[in-house]
Amino acid sequence: MMRFVIVLLLLGCFFTASAQPNPTAAADTNRIFTLDNLFELIKEHHPIARQSKLLTQQAAAQMLQARGGFDPQLYSYLDQKTFDGKNYFTLAQNGFKIPTWYGIEVKGGYNINNGQFLNPENKLPVQGQAVAGVSLTLIQGLVIDQRRAALKQARIFAQANEAERQDMLNNLLFDAAAAYWEWALAYNQLLLQQQAVQLAQVRLEWVKNPFLQGARPAIDTLEALIQLQNRQYDQNETELQYQNTSLLLSTFLWADSDTPLEITNAITPPNFSNLALPSINPDSVQLAFNRLSQIHPQLLLYQFKLSNLDVERRLKAEKLKPKLNLNYNLLANGLNFAASESPGNVNPFLQNYKWGLEFSMPLFLRAERGSLQLTRLKIQEANLQLQQKQWELQNKLQGYYNELLNNQRQIALYRQTVNNYQALTEGEEFRFRFGESSLFLVNTRESKLLEAQGKLLELKAKHHKILAGIAFSGGTLFKQ
């Protein structure tokens, strides 16, 4: 009676186990979702990637703003006084100013002054007077001034924004690559667990029939069932891991309408057994070391910061000089600059003009010297930060490369280990079929084989993560 109960129990559990769903049964018909596909979607639609594109637009806007310092300017001035029915005076000025790159401002205008009580110095020809002149900065502002500094800094800002955009993409794609290979690892581990469940089901079927015929003891059937149940438990855990890694990867997927996407069973990661393990030439690593300061966005940001501070230093050093500005205006009789009321042929540049000098200089220059000293300290600080960051990135790059070399050795070792476990398992199963071994030993050998295969999958996933880390620490992941 007890034997009959055990048989019913085993058969019921067997058929229940055989009905387990297989979420990857149609994997062969699914589309393989590669890392390149992921990067393409992220660069095109991810909010952070789109946000990084705004930096380019910000740089263009700042450049436009800086160029505005050299825009021509129109001006108009009117001052009039009327009292007791009398026009005391009317002063009207209209003109334009054109600033140039070298601190020279070209200006032109037309003035009309009249009135009964007009100040003699404002007296002009009846038809008015055209004016053409220049303003020169002779000492301070001759080499660089605020407008030129702003334009230089705007150009640096544009380059810095591009480097910041690349750094944002570099970090984003590195996080995405890590999530992608975790997803791929979970998928391949699920395939392995499904294969293990299938093997356990076949073995249970293989020992069940001899048991029903009385050729094998019930303990073998029970042990086969327990092994199947344990592997079904592991499969359920692996399915959960695959679902969770799919959700994590889905956070990087967006549509063009700002709609988040979700990983479905329509796409799968590649099978590790069909995926090559690329390596890296030591010469390319050395080249990455040599070019780190030229291509890594974080180092470029420090370099642009230093360039910006250098412009600021030059501008503040210029303020140590005294101010000496020269203004010269050629005056016309109406619109005729060549006309002269004096007899003879007189050069109008030497007769009809108005000029002036403006000079100023602080006696102690304490504000200017303090400001310059602060900028120099900022430059020293930025240089130290640049050296520290470069050293960190070099060590990180070297660390990833050392990890890659060790991982390659570990993969080669574990491939041999898997082959040895495979041979050991097959041999033990062969002995079991001929009654020279036990099901316990077969299950033990096979469990060790599955454990080694799972470890090999982890090493392969780690290999791809390390490659992404090398590209990330070298500052080139965003280019892939």
GROMACS .gro file of C-alpha atoms in nm:
model
  480
    1MET     CA    1   0.000   0.000   0.000
    2MET     CA    2   0.280   0.242   0.091
    3ARG     CA    3   0.453   0.165  -0.237
    4PHE     CA    4   0.135   0.243  -0.429
    5VAL     CA    5   0.104   0.579  -0.253
    6ILE     CA    6   0.464   0.667  -0.337
    7VAL     CA    7   0.405   0.577  -0.700
    8LEU     CA    8   0.098   0.801  -0.722
    9LEU     CA    9   0.286   1.082  -0.551
   10LEU     CA   10   0.580   1.054  -0.785
   11LEU     CA   11   0.366   1.038  -1.096
   12GLY     CA   12   0.160   1.339  -0.986
   13CYS     CA   13   0.469   1.544  -0.915
   14PHE     CA   14   0.625   1.434  -1.241
   15PHE     CA   15   0.335   1.547  -1.455
   16THR     CA   16   0.316   1.874  -1.262
   17ALA     CA   17   0.686   1.933  -1.324
   18SER     CA   18   0.647   1.852  -1.692
   19ALA     CA   19   0.385   2.125  -1.729
   20GLN     CA   20   0.621   2.408  -1.622
   21PRO     CA   21   0.611   2.701  -1.871
   22ASN     CA   22   0.918   2.776  -2.077
   23PRO     CA   23   0.947   3.154  -2.137
   24THR     CA   24   1.234   3.111  -2.381
   25ALA     CA   25   1.091   2.823  -2.580
   26ALA     CA   26   1.048   3.054  -2.880
   27ALA     CA   27   1.389   3.214  -2.842
   28ASP     CA   28   1.496   3.096  -3.184
   29THR     CA   29   1.226   3.309  -3.346
   30ASN     CA   30   1.300   3.620  -3.136
   31ARG     CA   31   1.515   3.908  -3.250
   32ILE     CA   32   1.858   3.938  -3.093
   33PHE     CA   33   1.895   4.272  -2.916
   34THR     CA   34   2.262   4.366  -2.932
   35LEU     CA   35   2.460   4.619  -2.735
   36ASP     CA   36   2.491   4.832  -3.049
   37ASN     CA   37   2.111   4.838  -3.076
   38LEU     CA   38   2.092   4.954  -2.715
   39PHE     CA   39   2.351   5.230  -2.765
   40GLU     CA   40   2.175   5.351  -3.078
   41LEU     CA   41   1.842   5.383  -2.897
   42ILE     CA   42   2.000   5.557  -2.599
   43LYS     CA   43   2.186   5.813  -2.806
   44GLU     CA   44   1.873   5.896  -3.001
   45HIS     CA   45   1.595   5.895  -2.743
   46HIS     CA   46   1.720   5.875  -2.384
   47PRO     CA   47   1.636   6.191  -2.184
   48ILE     CA   48   1.995   6.233  -2.061
   49ALA     CA   49   2.126   6.198  -2.416
   50ARG     CA   50   1.876   6.455  -2.536
   51GLN     CA   51   1.966   6.676  -2.242
   52SER     CA   52   2.331   6.657  -2.346
   53LYS     CA   53   2.234   6.792  -2.688
   54LEU     CA   54   2.100   7.103  -2.516
   55LEU     CA   55   2.457   7.184  -2.412
   56THR     CA   56   2.544   7.240  -2.777
   57GLN     CA   57   2.253   7.479  -2.810
   58GLN     CA   58   2.355   7.657  -2.490
   59ALA     CA   59   2.705   7.703  -2.627
   60ALA     CA   60   2.564   7.851  -2.949
   61ALA     CA   61   2.347   8.088  -2.746
   62GLN     CA   62   2.643   8.201  -2.536
   63MET     CA   63   2.853   8.253  -2.847
   64LEU     CA   64   2.574   8.467  -2.992
   65GLN     CA   65   2.561   8.667  -2.671
   66ALA     CA   66   2.938   8.725  -2.672
   67ARG     CA   67   2.934   8.834  -3.036
   68GLY     CA   68   2.673   9.089  -2.936
   69GLY     CA   69   2.950   9.289  -2.772
   70PHE     CA   70   3.073   9.375  -3.123
   71ASP     CA   71   2.732   9.465  -3.266
   72PRO     CA   72   2.701   9.812  -3.422
   73GLN     CA   73   2.493  10.046  -3.210
   74LEU     CA   74   2.260  10.326  -3.313
   75TYR     CA   75   2.204  10.614  -3.076
   76SER     CA   76   1.989  10.924  -3.069
   77TYR     CA   77   1.988  11.210  -2.821
   78LEU     CA   78   1.752  11.507  -2.791
   79ASP     CA   79   1.764  11.778  -2.522
   80GLN     CA   80   1.541  12.084  -2.559
   81LYS     CA   81   1.443  12.374  -2.335
   82THR     CA   82   1.153  12.609  -2.403
   83PHE     CA   83   1.040  12.877  -2.158
   84ASP     CA   84   0.808  13.175  -2.186
   85GLY     CA   85   0.760  13.109  -2.556
   86LYS     CA   86   1.133  13.112  -2.622
   87ASN     CA   87   1.343  12.825  -2.755
   88TYR     CA   88   1.636  12.836  -2.518
   89PHE     CA   89   1.818  12.552  -2.691
   90THR     CA   90   1.769  12.232  -2.888
   91LEU     CA   91   2.048  11.976  -2.889
   92ALA     CA   92   2.000  11.677  -3.122
   93GLN     CA   93   2.252  11.402  -3.186
   94ASN     CA   94   2.205  11.094  -3.403
   95GLY     CA   95   2.466  10.841  -3.500
   96PHE     CA   96   2.617  10.496  -3.475
   97LYS     CA   97   2.911  10.320  -3.310
   98ILE     CA   98   3.098  10.016  -3.441
   99PRO     CA   99   3.330   9.839  -3.194
  100THR     CA  100   3.617   9.644  -3.349
  101TRP     CA  101   3.836   9.355  -3.229
  102TYR     CA  102   4.145   9.563  -3.146
  103GLY     CA  103   3.982   9.803  -2.901
  104ILE     CA  104   3.908  10.064  -3.166
  105GLU     CA  105   3.558  10.207  -3.181
  106VAL     CA  106   3.450  10.375  -3.505
  107LYS     CA  107   3.164  10.620  -3.483
  108GLY     CA  108   2.973  10.857  -3.701
  109GLY     CA  109   2.682  11.090  -3.651
  110TYR     CA  110   2.496  11.404  -3.735
  111ASN     CA  111   2.430  11.685  -3.483
  112ILE     CA  112   2.187  11.975  -3.498
  113ASN     CA  113   2.202  12.247  -3.231
  114ASN     CA  114   2.009  12.574  -3.223
  115GLY     CA  115   1.836  12.813  -2.984
  116GLN     CA  116   1.841  13.170  -2.855
  117PHE     CA  117   2.053  13.090  -2.553
  118LEU     CA  118   2.271  12.818  -2.699
  119ASN     CA  119   2.601  12.760  -2.522
  120PRO     CA  120   2.878  12.885  -2.754
  121GLU     CA  121   3.062  12.553  -2.736
  122ASN     CA  122   2.754  12.384  -2.882
  123LYS     CA  123   2.729  12.623  -3.176
  124LEU     CA  124   2.720  12.440  -3.509
  125PRO     CA  125   2.672  12.534  -3.874
  126VAL     CA  126   2.313  12.623  -3.956
  127GLN     CA  127   2.264  12.309  -4.162
  128GLY     CA  128   2.403  12.092  -3.882
  129GLN     CA  129   2.727  11.903  -3.859
  130ALA     CA  130   2.833  11.550  -3.952
  131VAL     CA  131   3.088  11.385  -3.725
  132ALA     CA  132   3.322  11.093  -3.799
  133GLY     CA  133   3.555  10.971  -3.529
  134VAL     CA  134   3.742  10.694  -3.352
  135SER     CA  135   3.806  10.600  -2.990
  136LEU     CA  136   4.133  10.426  -2.906
  137THR     CA  137   4.246  10.243  -2.593
  138LEU     CA  138   4.619  10.307  -2.587
  139ILE     CA  139   4.733  10.117  -2.275
  140GLN     CA  140   4.474   9.922  -2.077
  141GLY     CA  141   4.252   9.728  -2.315
  142LEU     CA  142   4.496   9.739  -2.606
  143VAL     CA  143   4.588   9.369  -2.575
  144ILE     CA  144   4.257   9.239  -2.439
  145ASP     CA  145   3.937   9.389  -2.307
  146GLN     CA  146   3.607   9.267  -2.164
  147ARG     CA  147   3.442   9.217  -2.501
  148ARG     CA  148   3.730   9.018  -2.648
  149ALA     CA  149   3.763   8.814  -2.328
  150ALA     CA  150   3.390   8.732  -2.334
  151LEU     CA  151   3.414   8.611  -2.694
  152LYS     CA  152   3.722   8.397  -2.620
  153GLN     CA  153   3.550   8.248  -2.317
  154ALA     CA  154   3.237   8.178  -2.521
  155ARG     CA  155   3.445   7.976  -2.768
  156ILE     CA  156   3.603   7.785  -2.481
  157PHE     CA  157   3.257   7.735  -2.333
  158ALA     CA  158   3.140   7.578  -2.659
  159GLN     CA  159   3.428   7.330  -2.652
  160ALA     CA  160   3.375   7.261  -2.282
  161ASN     CA  161   3.004   7.196  -2.340
  162GLU     CA  162   3.088   6.945  -2.610
  163ALA     CA  163   3.327   6.770  -2.372
  164GLU     CA  164   3.061   6.772  -2.101
  165ARG     CA  165   2.811   6.625  -2.347
  166GLN     CA  166   3.054   6.347  -2.430
  167ASP     CA  167   3.117   6.283  -2.060
  168MET     CA  168   2.744   6.256  -1.993
  169LEU     CA  169   2.709   6.004  -2.276
  170ASN     CA  170   3.019   5.817  -2.160
  171ASN     CA  171   2.873   5.770  -1.811
  172LEU     CA  172   2.525   5.691  -1.938
  173LEU     CA  173   2.643   5.425  -2.183
  174PHE     CA  174   2.870   5.267  -1.921
  175ASP     CA  175   2.575   5.224  -1.684
  176ALA     CA  176   2.365   5.091  -1.972
  177ALA     CA  177   2.636   4.843  -2.074
  178ALA     CA  178   2.657   4.709  -1.718
  179ALA     CA  179   2.277   4.663  -1.710
  180TYR     CA  180   2.283   4.501  -2.054
  181TRP     CA  181   2.540   4.236  -1.961
  182GLU     CA  182   2.358   4.161  -1.636
  183TRP     CA  183   2.047   4.105  -1.847
  184ALA     CA  184   2.240   3.885  -2.092
  185LEU     CA  185   2.394   3.688  -1.806
  186ALA     CA  186   2.052   3.626  -1.647
  187TYR     CA  187   1.918   3.509  -1.983
  188ASN     CA  188   2.202   3.263  -2.040
  189GLN     CA  189   2.176   3.136  -1.683
  190LEU     CA  190   1.804   3.080  -1.746
  191LEU     CA  191   1.888   2.878  -2.056
  192LEU     CA  192   2.130   2.673  -1.848
  193GLN     CA  193   1.872   2.612  -1.576
  194GLN     CA  194   1.612   2.512  -1.832
  195GLN     CA  195   1.857   2.264  -1.977
  196ALA     CA  196   1.923   2.133  -1.626
  197VAL     CA  197   1.549   2.089  -1.564
  198GLN     CA  198   1.511   1.904  -1.892
  199LEU     CA  199   1.796   1.670  -1.799
  200ALA     CA  200   1.637   1.607  -1.460
  201GLN     CA  201   1.302   1.534  -1.626
  202VAL     CA  202   1.463   1.289  -1.867
  203ARG     CA  203   1.646   1.118  -1.581
  204LEU     CA  204   1.328   1.095  -1.376
  205GLU     CA  205   1.151   0.936  -1.673
  206TRP     CA  206   1.445   0.702  -1.722
  207VAL     CA  207   1.437   0.571  -1.364
  208LYS     CA  208   1.058   0.578  -1.331
  209ASN     CA  209   0.987   0.302  -1.582
  210PRO     CA  210   1.235   0.053  -1.433
  211PHE     CA  211   1.087   0.134  -1.090
  212LEU     CA  212   0.736   0.055  -1.209
  213GLN     CA  213   0.870  -0.270  -1.349
  214GLY     CA  214   1.036  -0.349  -1.019
  215ALA     CA  215   1.390  -0.327  -1.159
  216ARG     CA  216   1.492  -0.022  -0.950
  217PRO     CA  217   1.426   0.079  -0.591
  218ALA     CA  218   1.183   0.361  -0.505
  219ILE     CA  219   1.468   0.560  -0.351
  220ASP     CA  220   1.618   0.626  -0.697
  221THR     CA  221   1.288   0.761  -0.826
  222LEU     CA  222   1.244   0.976  -0.519
  223GLU     CA  223   1.597   1.114  -0.549
  224ALA     CA  224   1.542   1.192  -0.917
  225LEU     CA  225   1.223   1.376  -0.828
  226ILE     CA  226   1.394   1.578  -0.553
  227GLN     CA  227   1.670   1.672  -0.797
  228LEU     CA  228   1.406   1.786  -1.048
  229GLN     CA  229   1.228   1.992  -0.785
  230ASN     CA  230   1.553   2.158  -0.674
  231ARG     CA  231   1.633   2.252  -1.030
  232GLN     CA  232   1.283   2.382  -1.088
  233TYR     CA  233   1.332   2.599  -0.781
  234ASP     CA  234   1.662   2.730  -0.923
  235GLN     CA  235   1.491   2.792  -1.257
  236ASN     CA  236   1.219   2.997  -1.090
  237GLU     CA  237   1.482   3.206  -0.913
  238THR     CA  238   1.668   3.256  -1.240
  239GLU     CA  239   1.347   3.356  -1.418
  240LEU     CA  240   1.290   3.618  -1.149
  241GLN     CA  241   1.644   3.746  -1.195
  242TYR     CA  242   1.590   3.765  -1.570
  243GLN     CA  243   1.265   3.959  -1.523
  244ASN     CA  244   1.429   4.204  -1.283
  245THR     CA  245   1.732   4.264  -1.506
  246SER     CA  246   1.492   4.318  -1.797
  247LEU     CA  247   1.316   4.587  -1.593
  248LEU     CA  248   1.648   4.748  -1.504
  249LEU     CA  249   1.755   4.754  -1.867
  250SER     CA  250   1.416   4.895  -1.967
  251THR     CA  251   1.495   5.214  -1.774
  252PHE     CA  252   1.743   5.299  -2.052
  253LEU     CA  253   1.492   5.250  -2.335
  254TRP     CA  254   1.278   5.537  -2.462
  255ALA     CA  255   1.075   5.606  -2.773
  256ASP     CA  256   1.094   5.926  -2.975
  257SER     CA  257   0.771   6.051  -2.814
  258ASP     CA  258   0.919   6.058  -2.461
  259THR     CA  259   0.752   5.725  -2.395
  260PRO     CA  260   0.942   5.468  -2.188
  261LEU     CA  261   0.985   5.126  -2.347
  262GLU     CA  262   0.991   4.785  -2.185
  263ILE     CA  263   1.183   4.468  -2.265
  264THR     CA  264   0.947   4.196  -2.388
  265ASN     CA  265   0.987   3.834  -2.496
  266ALA     CA  266   1.004   3.954  -2.856
  267ILE     CA  267   1.372   4.033  -2.809
  268THR     CA  268   1.647   3.840  -2.635
  269PRO     CA  269   2.014   3.899  -2.563
  270PRO     CA  270   2.273   3.693  -2.751
  271ASN     CA  271   2.357   3.339  -2.648
  272PHE     CA  272   2.705   3.338  -2.495
  273SER     CA  273   2.789   3.015  -2.677
  274ASN     CA  274   2.754   3.202  -3.007
  275LEU     CA  275   2.916   3.525  -2.892
  276ALA     CA  276   3.285   3.595  -2.954
  277LEU     CA  277   3.507   3.727  -2.678
  278PRO     CA  278   3.708   4.013  -2.832
  279SER     CA  279   4.047   4.093  -2.690
  280ILE     CA  280   4.258   4.408  -2.683
  281ASN     CA  281   4.607   4.452  -2.819
  282PRO     CA  282   4.857   4.585  -2.561
  283ASP     CA  283   4.968   4.847  -2.815
  284SER     CA  284   4.615   4.987  -2.832
  285VAL     CA  285   4.608   5.013  -2.453
  286GLN     CA  286   4.938   5.200  -2.457
  287LEU     CA  287   4.800   5.428  -2.727
  288ALA     CA  288   4.497   5.494  -2.507
  289PHE     CA  289   4.734   5.588  -2.223
  290ASN     CA  290   4.921   5.831  -2.447
  291ARG     CA  291   4.605   5.992  -2.583
  292LEU     CA  292   4.415   6.005  -2.256
  293SER     CA  293   4.471   6.378  -2.203
  294GLN     CA  294   4.366   6.450  -2.562
  295ILE     CA  295   4.040   6.255  -2.584
  296HIS     CA  296   3.898   6.189  -2.237
  297PRO     CA  297   3.608   6.430  -2.176
  298GLN     CA  298   3.682   6.476  -1.805
  299LEU     CA  299   4.042   6.575  -1.873
  300LEU     CA  300   3.933   6.802  -2.156
  301LEU     CA  301   3.694   6.975  -1.917
  302TYR     CA  302   3.982   7.058  -1.684
  303GLN     CA  303   4.189   7.182  -1.978
  304PHE     CA  304   3.907   7.407  -2.096
  305LYS     CA  305   3.867   7.532  -1.740
  306LEU     CA  306   4.236   7.623  -1.740
  307SER     CA  307   4.198   7.797  -2.077
  308ASN     CA  308   3.905   7.997  -1.942
  309LEU     CA  309   4.103   8.092  -1.630
  310ASP     CA  310   4.396   8.195  -1.849
  311VAL     CA  311   4.173   8.439  -2.038
  312GLU     CA  312   4.051   8.569  -1.703
  313ARG     CA  313   4.411   8.604  -1.583
  314ARG     CA  314   4.511   8.800  -1.892
  315LEU     CA  315   4.212   9.031  -1.852
  316LYS     CA  316   4.290   9.097  -1.486
  317ALA     CA  317   4.658   9.148  -1.560
  318GLU     CA  318   4.553   9.406  -1.818
  319LYS     CA  319   4.371   9.597  -1.546
  320LEU     CA  320   4.706   9.660  -1.373
  321LYS     CA  321   4.786   9.900  -1.653
  322PRO     CA  322   4.671  10.264  -1.645
  323LYS     CA  323   4.379  10.373  -1.860
  324LEU     CA  324   4.462  10.603  -2.147
  325ASN     CA  325   4.189  10.657  -2.404
  326LEU     CA  326   4.211  10.883  -2.710
  327ASN     CA  327   3.904  11.027  -2.883
  328TYR     CA  328   3.926  11.199  -3.221
  329ASN     CA  329   3.629  11.336  -3.416
  330LEU     CA  330   3.647  11.493  -3.760
  331LEU     CA  331   3.389  11.771  -3.797
  332ALA     CA  332   3.208  11.864  -4.116
  333ASN     CA  333   3.033  12.174  -4.240
  334GLY     CA  334   2.693  12.017  -4.283
  335LEU     CA  335   2.782  11.699  -4.464
  336ASN     CA  336   3.096  11.835  -4.630
  337PHE     CA  337   3.409  11.726  -4.443
  338ALA     CA  338   3.637  11.903  -4.692
  339ALA     CA  339   3.478  12.249  -4.656
  340SER     CA  340   3.665  12.514  -4.462
  341GLU     CA  341   3.583  12.872  -4.376
  342SER     CA  342   3.952  12.966  -4.361
  343PRO     CA  343   4.129  13.094  -4.673
  344GLY     CA  344   4.378  12.869  -4.845
  345ASN     CA  345   4.406  12.496  -4.880
  346VAL     CA  346   4.395  12.370  -4.522
  347ASN     CA  347   4.382  12.005  -4.428
  348PRO     CA  348   4.046  11.951  -4.250
  349PHE     CA  349   4.203  11.680  -4.030
  350LEU     CA  350   4.425  11.951  -3.881
  351GLN     CA  351   4.159  12.220  -3.850
  352ASN     CA  352   3.806  12.079  -3.817
  353TYR     CA  353   3.832  11.829  -3.534
  354LYS     CA  354   3.759  11.764  -3.174
  355TRP     CA  355   3.981  11.539  -2.964
  356GLY     CA  356   4.048  11.442  -2.606
  357LEU     CA  357   4.251  11.220  -2.375
  358GLU     CA  358   4.129  11.032  -2.070
  359PHE     CA  359   4.378  10.899  -1.813
  360SER     CA  360   4.320  10.721  -1.482
  361MET     CA  361   4.508  10.480  -1.259
  362PRO     CA  362   4.453  10.357  -0.900
  363LEU     CA  363   4.750  10.445  -0.679
  364PHE     CA  364   4.783  10.113  -0.497
  365LEU     CA  365   4.606   9.870  -0.734
  366ARG     CA  366   4.505   9.657  -0.436
  367ALA     CA  367   4.176   9.540  -0.585
  368GLU     CA  368   4.339   9.456  -0.918
  369ARG     CA  369   4.636   9.276  -0.761
  370GLY     CA  370   4.411   9.079  -0.527
  371SER     CA  371   4.182   8.975  -0.809
  372LEU     CA  372   4.478   8.862  -1.021
  373GLN     CA  373   4.624   8.667  -0.730
  374LEU     CA  374   4.294   8.484  -0.677
  375THR     CA  375   4.283   8.386  -1.043
  376ARG     CA  376   4.639   8.253  -1.029
  377LEU     CA  377   4.545   8.043  -0.725
  378LYS     CA  378   4.245   7.906  -0.914
  379ILE     CA  379   4.480   7.810  -1.198
  380GLN     CA  380   4.708   7.626  -0.956
  381GLU     CA  381   4.409   7.447  -0.806
  382ALA     CA  382   4.277   7.345  -1.149
  383ASN     CA  383   4.622   7.216  -1.249
  384LEU     CA  384   4.638   6.999  -0.937
  385GLN     CA  385   4.287   6.869  -1.004
  386LEU     CA  386   4.385   6.789  -1.362
  387GLN     CA  387   4.693   6.595  -1.250
  388GLN     CA  388   4.491   6.403  -0.991
  389LYS     CA  389   4.214   6.316  -1.237
  390GLN     CA  390   4.463   6.207  -1.503
  391TRP     CA  391   4.639   5.982  -1.253
  392GLU     CA  392   4.305   5.832  -1.143
  393LEU     CA  393   4.200   5.761  -1.501
  394GLN     CA  394   4.535   5.609  -1.589
  395ASN     CA  395   4.516   5.377  -1.289
  396LYS     CA  396   4.155   5.290  -1.368
  397LEU     CA  397   4.246   5.210  -1.728
  398GLN     CA  398   4.541   4.998  -1.618
  399GLY     CA  399   4.324   4.825  -1.358
  400TYR     CA  400   4.062   4.732  -1.616
  401TYR     CA  401   4.331   4.598  -1.849
  402ASN     CA  402   4.488   4.389  -1.572
  403GLU     CA  403   4.141   4.258  -1.490
  404LEU     CA  404   4.086   4.171  -1.857
  405LEU     CA  405   4.409   3.970  -1.875
  406ASN     CA  406   4.320   3.779  -1.558
  407ASN     CA  407   3.964   3.722  -1.683
  408GLN     CA  408   4.096   3.576  -2.008
  409ARG     CA  409   4.311   3.332  -1.811
  410GLN     CA  410   4.015   3.241  -1.591
  411ILE     CA  411   3.791   3.178  -1.892
  412ALA     CA  412   4.051   2.952  -2.051
  413LEU     CA  413   4.089   2.766  -1.720
  414TYR     CA  414   3.717   2.724  -1.665
  415ARG     CA  415   3.660   2.605  -2.018
  416GLN     CA  416   3.893   2.318  -1.938
  417THR     CA  417   3.718   2.272  -1.603
  418VAL     CA  418   3.377   2.251  -1.772
  419ASN     CA  419   3.512   1.997  -2.023
  420ASN     CA  420   3.654   1.788  -1.740
  421TYR     CA  421   3.329   1.802  -1.544
  422GLN     CA  422   3.142   1.709  -1.861
  423ALA     CA  423   3.360   1.404  -1.914
  424LEU     CA  424   3.329   1.310  -1.547
  425THR     CA  425   2.950   1.342  -1.556
  426GLU     CA  426   2.918   1.140  -1.874
  427GLY     CA  427   3.141   0.870  -1.732
  428GLU     CA  428   2.946   0.853  -1.408
  429GLU     CA  429   2.617   0.836  -1.598
  430PHE     CA  430   2.757   0.555  -1.814
  431ARG     CA  431   2.850   0.358  -1.503
  432PHE     CA  432   2.506   0.425  -1.355
  433ARG     CA  433   2.331   0.281  -1.658
  434PHE     CA  434   2.522  -0.041  -1.609
  435GLY     CA  435   2.457  -0.051  -1.237
  436GLU     CA  436   2.811   0.039  -1.128
  437SER     CA  437   2.722   0.376  -0.974
  438SER     CA  438   2.438   0.548  -0.790
  439LEU     CA  439   2.200   0.821  -0.890
  440PHE     CA  440   2.336   1.031  -0.604
  441LEU     CA  441   2.683   1.033  -0.761
  442VAL     CA  442   2.541   1.115  -1.104
  443ASN     CA  443   2.347   1.408  -0.962
  444THR     CA  444   2.652   1.527  -0.768
  445ARG     CA  445   2.872   1.519  -1.080
  446GLU     CA  446   2.605   1.694  -1.285
  447SER     CA  447   2.552   1.963  -1.018
  448LYS     CA  448   2.923   2.038  -1.023
  449LEU     CA  449   2.908   2.060  -1.402
  450LEU     CA  450   2.618   2.304  -1.388
  451GLU     CA  451   2.799   2.508  -1.126
  452ALA     CA  452   3.109   2.528  -1.346
  453GLN     CA  453   2.901   2.620  -1.652
  454GLY     CA  454   2.731   2.896  -1.453
  455LYS     CA  455   3.070   3.025  -1.338
  456LEU     CA  456   3.189   3.027  -1.699
  457LEU     CA  457   2.884   3.232  -1.798
  458GLU     CA  458   2.966   3.484  -1.523
  459LEU     CA  459   3.323   3.511  -1.648
  460LYS     CA  460   3.205   3.573  -2.005
  461ALA     CA  461   2.964   3.845  -1.890
  462LYS     CA  462   3.242   3.997  -1.682
  463HIS     CA  463   3.467   3.996  -1.989
  464HIS     CA  464   3.225   4.219  -2.179
  465LYS     CA  465   3.179   4.444  -1.877
  466ILE     CA  466   3.555   4.490  -1.854
  467LEU     CA  467   3.573   4.584  -2.222
  468ALA     CA  468   3.308   4.848  -2.160
  469GLY     CA  469   3.508   4.966  -1.858
  470ILE     CA  470   3.823   5.002  -2.067
  471ALA     CA  471   3.639   5.212  -2.325
  472PHE     CA  472   3.477   5.414  -2.045
  473SER     CA  473   3.802   5.485  -1.859
  474GLY     CA  474   3.967   5.568  -2.191
  475GLY     CA  475   3.690   5.817  -2.265
  476THR     CA  476   3.579   5.654  -2.591
  477LEU     CA  477   3.266   5.458  -2.498
  478PHE     CA  478   3.039   5.731  -2.636
  479LYS     CA  479   3.201   5.685  -2.979
  480GLN     CA  480   3.092   5.322  -3.004
   0.00000   0.00000   0.00000
